[in-house]
Coordinates of C-alpha atoms in Angstrom, one line a residue:
M1 CA 11.0 1.7 -18.0
N2 CA 7.7 3.5 -17.4
S3 CA 7.8 6.8 -15.6
H4 CA 5.7 5.4 -12.8
G5 CA 5.8 1.7 -12.1
L6 CA 8.3 -1.2 -12.3
G7 CA 8.2 -1.7 -16.0
S8 CA 7.7 -5.2 -17.5
T9 CA 11.3 -6.4 -17.2
Y10 CA 11.9 -5.5 -13.6
W11 CA 8.3 -6.6 -12.7
S12 CA 9.2 -10.1 -13.9
E13 CA 12.2 -10.2 -11.7
V14 CA 10.2 -9.0 -8.7
I15 CA 7.5 -11.7 -9.3
K16 CA 10.2 -14.4 -9.5
I17 CA 11.6 -13.3 -6.2
L18 CA 8.2 -13.1 -4.5
R19 CA 7.5 -16.7 -5.5
N20 CA 10.7 -17.8 -3.8
I21 CA 9.8 -16.0 -0.5
I22 CA 6.2 -17.2 -0.1
P23 CA 6.9 -19.3 3.0
V24 CA 8.4 -16.4 5.0
Y25 CA 6.6 -13.4 3.3
D26 CA 4.2 -12.5 6.1
K27 CA 6.6 -13.0 8.9
V28 CA 9.3 -10.8 7.4
N29 CA 6.9 -8.2 6.2
S30 CA 5.6 -7.7 9.7
A31 CA 9.2 -7.5 11.1
I32 CA 10.4 -4.9 8.6
S33 CA 7.4 -2.7 9.2
M34 CA 8.2 -2.8 12.9
G35 CA 5.0 -4.7 13.7
K36 CA 2.9 -1.8 12.3
D37 CA 1.7 -3.4 9.1
N38 CA -1.6 -4.7 10.5
Q39 CA -2.3 -1.6 12.5
F40 CA -2.1 0.5 9.3
R41 CA -4.2 -2.0 7.4
I42 CA -6.9 -1.9 9.9
E43 CA -6.9 1.9 10.1
G44 CA -7.5 2.0 6.4
I45 CA -10.0 -0.8 6.2
L46 CA -12.3 0.7 8.8
K47 CA -12.7 3.8 6.7
S48 CA -13.1 2.2 3.3
V49 CA -14.9 -1.1 3.6
F50 CA -18.4 -1.6 5.0
P51 CA -20.9 -4.4 5.6
G52 CA -22.5 -5.8 2.5
N53 CA -19.6 -4.5 0.2
K54 CA -18.2 -6.4 -2.7
V55 CA -14.5 -6.1 -2.3
L56 CA -11.5 -6.6 -4.7
D57 CA -8.4 -7.5 -2.8
A58 CA -5.9 -6.6 -5.5
G59 CA -2.4 -8.0 -5.1
S60 CA -4.0 -10.1 -2.3
G61 CA -1.2 -12.6 -1.6
Y62 CA -2.5 -14.9 1.0
G63 CA -5.5 -12.6 1.7
N64 CA -4.2 -10.8 4.9
M65 CA -6.1 -7.6 4.1
S66 CA -9.4 -9.5 3.5
K67 CA -8.9 -11.5 6.7
L68 CA -8.7 -8.2 8.6
V69 CA -11.9 -7.0 6.8
L70 CA -13.7 -10.1 8.1
D71 CA -12.3 -9.7 11.6
N72 CA -12.8 -5.9 12.0
V73 CA -15.6 -4.9 9.7
S74 CA -18.1 -7.7 8.9
R75 CA -18.4 -11.3 7.6
D76 CA -21.2 -9.9 5.4
V77 CA -18.9 -9.0 2.5
T78 CA -18.1 -10.7 -0.8
L79 CA -14.3 -11.0 -1.4
H80 CA -12.5 -11.4 -4.7
F81 CA -8.9 -12.3 -4.3
Y82 CA -6.7 -11.1 -7.2
D83 CA -3.0 -11.7 -7.5
P84 CA -0.4 -12.3 -10.3
I85 CA 1.1 -15.3 -8.4
P86 CA -1.2 -18.4 -8.5
E87 CA 0.9 -20.0 -5.8
M88 CA -0.2 -17.2 -3.4
L89 CA -3.9 -17.8 -4.3
N90 CA -3.4 -21.5 -3.6
G91 CA -2.8 -20.8 0.0
I92 CA -6.1 -18.8 0.5
P93 CA -8.5 -21.7 1.2
G94 CA -6.3 -23.0 4.0
N95 CA -5.9 -19.4 5.4
F96 CA -9.6 -18.9 5.5
K97 CA -10.7 -22.1 7.2
G98 CA -13.5 -21.4 9.7
Y99 CA -14.5 -18.2 8.0
D100 CA -18.0 -18.3 6.7
A101 CA -17.4 -15.8 3.9
R102 CA -18.1 -15.6 0.2
F103 CA -14.9 -15.4 -1.8
H104 CA -13.6 -15.9 -5.3
M105 CA -10.1 -16.1 -6.7
C106 CA -8.6 -14.9 -10.0
S107 CA -5.0 -14.4 -11.2
G108 CA -3.9 -11.4 -13.2
I109 CA -2.2 -8.0 -13.2
F110 CA -3.3 -4.5 -12.0
E111 CA -3.2 -3.1 -15.5
K112 CA -5.8 -5.5 -17.0
I113 CA -8.4 -6.4 -14.3
P114 CA -10.9 -9.0 -15.7
F115 CA -14.1 -7.6 -14.3
K116 CA -16.8 -5.4 -15.6
S117 CA -16.8 -1.7 -15.0
E118 CA -18.4 -0.5 -11.7
S119 CA -18.2 -4.0 -10.2
F120 CA -16.8 -3.2 -6.7
D121 CA -17.6 -1.1 -3.7
A122 CA -14.0 -1.1 -2.6
V123 CA -10.6 -2.1 -4.0
I124 CA -8.0 -2.7 -1.3
C125 CA -4.2 -2.9 -1.9
G126 CA -2.0 -3.9 1.1
Y127 CA 1.7 -3.5 0.2
S128 CA 1.0 -4.5 -3.4
I129 CA 0.2 -1.6 -5.7
R130 CA 3.9 -0.5 -5.5
D131 CA 4.6 -3.6 -7.7
A132 CA 2.5 -2.4 -10.6
I133 CA 4.1 -2.5 -14.0
D134 CA 2.5 0.8 -15.0
L135 CA 1.1 2.7 -12.0
E136 CA -1.1 5.1 -14.1
K137 CA -2.7 2.2 -16.0
A138 CA -3.3 0.4 -12.8
F139 CA -5.1 3.4 -11.3
E140 CA -7.2 3.7 -14.4
E141 CA -8.3 0.1 -14.2
I142 CA -9.0 0.3 -10.5
H143 CA -11.1 3.4 -11.1
R144 CA -13.0 1.6 -13.9
V145 CA -14.0 -1.4 -11.8
L146 CA -15.1 0.7 -8.8
K147 CA -18.8 1.7 -8.5
V148 CA -19.7 5.3 -8.2
D149 CA -18.7 6.5 -4.7
G150 CA -16.4 3.4 -4.5
R151 CA -13.2 3.5 -2.4
F152 CA -9.7 2.6 -3.3
L153 CA -7.4 1.8 -0.3
I154 CA -3.6 1.8 -0.5
V155 CA -1.6 0.8 2.5
D156 CA 2.1 0.7 1.6
L157 CA 5.5 2.2 2.0
G158 CA 5.7 5.9 1.6
K159 CA 8.5 8.0 0.0
P160 CA 8.7 11.1 2.1
D161 CA 8.8 14.5 0.4
N162 CA 11.1 15.9 3.1
I163 CA 14.6 15.1 2.1
L164 CA 15.9 14.3 5.6
A165 CA 13.0 11.9 6.2
R166 CA 13.5 10.4 2.8
I167 CA 17.2 9.7 3.5
L168 CA 16.3 8.0 6.8
V169 CA 13.8 5.7 5.0
T170 CA 16.2 5.1 2.2
V171 CA 19.0 4.0 4.6
Y172 CA 16.6 1.7 6.4
L173 CA 15.4 0.0 3.3
K174 CA 18.8 -0.2 1.6
Y175 CA 20.9 -1.4 4.6
I176 CA 18.9 -2.2 7.8
L177 CA 16.0 -4.1 6.1
V178 CA 18.1 -6.9 4.9
V179 CA 19.6 -7.4 8.4
V180 CA 16.1 -7.5 9.9
A181 CA 14.9 -9.9 7.2
F182 CA 17.9 -12.2 7.8
L183 CA 17.4 -12.2 11.6
T184 CA 13.7 -13.0 11.0
A185 CA 13.9 -15.7 8.4
G186 CA 17.6 -16.6 7.8
K187 CA 18.8 -16.9 4.2
Q188 CA 15.2 -17.1 3.0
G189 CA 14.8 -13.5 4.1
L190 CA 17.7 -12.1 2.0
P191 CA 15.7 -11.7 -1.2
F192 CA 13.7 -9.0 0.6
R193 CA 16.5 -6.6 -0.4
T194 CA 14.5 -6.3 -3.7
L195 CA 12.1 -4.1 -1.8
Y196 CA 14.6 -1.3 -2.1
G197 CA 14.4 -1.6 -5.9
T198 CA 10.6 -1.2 -5.9
Y199 CA 10.9 1.7 -3.5
L200 CA 13.3 3.5 -5.9
R201 CA 10.6 3.3 -8.6
W202 CA 7.8 4.4 -6.2
P203 CA 6.7 8.1 -6.5
K204 CA 7.3 10.5 -3.7
N205 CA 4.2 11.0 -1.5
N206 CA 3.1 14.3 -3.1
D207 CA 3.6 12.9 -6.6
L208 CA 1.5 9.8 -5.7
N209 CA -1.2 12.1 -4.4
R210 CA -1.2 14.1 -7.7
L211 CA -1.4 10.9 -9.7
L212 CA -4.4 9.7 -7.8
S213 CA -6.1 13.1 -7.9
K214 CA -6.0 12.9 -11.7
K215 CA -8.5 10.0 -11.6
F216 CA -10.3 10.2 -8.3
S217 CA -12.6 12.9 -7.0
K218 CA -11.2 13.0 -3.5
V219 CA -8.0 11.6 -2.0
D220 CA -7.5 11.2 1.8
F221 CA -3.7 10.8 2.1
R222 CA -2.3 9.9 5.6
K223 CA 1.4 9.7 6.3
K224 CA 2.9 7.6 9.1
L225 CA 6.5 7.0 10.4
L226 CA 7.8 10.3 9.0
G227 CA 6.0 9.6 5.7
G228 CA 7.7 6.2 5.4
A229 CA 4.3 4.5 5.5
I230 CA 1.1 5.7 4.0
I231 CA -2.7 5.0 4.2
V232 CA -4.5 6.4 1.3
I233 CA -8.2 6.3 0.5
S234 CA -9.3 7.6 -2.9
Y235 CA -12.9 8.1 -3.8
K236 CA -14.4 7.6 -7.3

């Protein structure tokens, strides 16, 4: 297994599980984040995406991050949806009915992004980069496709540096999350227990900050919910 990231074997297991929970994914994700998921997304988007930008929504899923861009920043953006699961991308046209926006779709992984260098003003990852096979390679690719002065937004779970806070977050993800997921979506919510496995492989907040600082000139790292949620904007 890679020192940072899921590694190819576990990544394949996670993708298989994600395919199976597509119908309830958004509902359960909102419940387990205590309804804060969109609040954190919007806070990050407002500081990293601007009118006229060309945006890569990496690990886009159904495009929730991009929809918030259109609703809170501007319709004058060009969106590229990028996800390893084609079934997720298939739901995007229906999810964006009524939006007069320019968008494109492409399937692939973080570690090999099929776009030219310096293509995007912003790369946004909402609860997705944690599922990278190799986190450092993913950061290298994202840095490559960003224009000079481009922004890389991460909104995701955080792993607190403080041991007591980390224990609280760990207990929540290991034990309470599966109960919340079951109450929200019944048996379809039970596979969300795999979230704990991805969390175990996720760097602590300070380590993540250091990894990003290796590639990016400036990192604005914001911690929420005792460090159990993070909003990070890295600048090329």
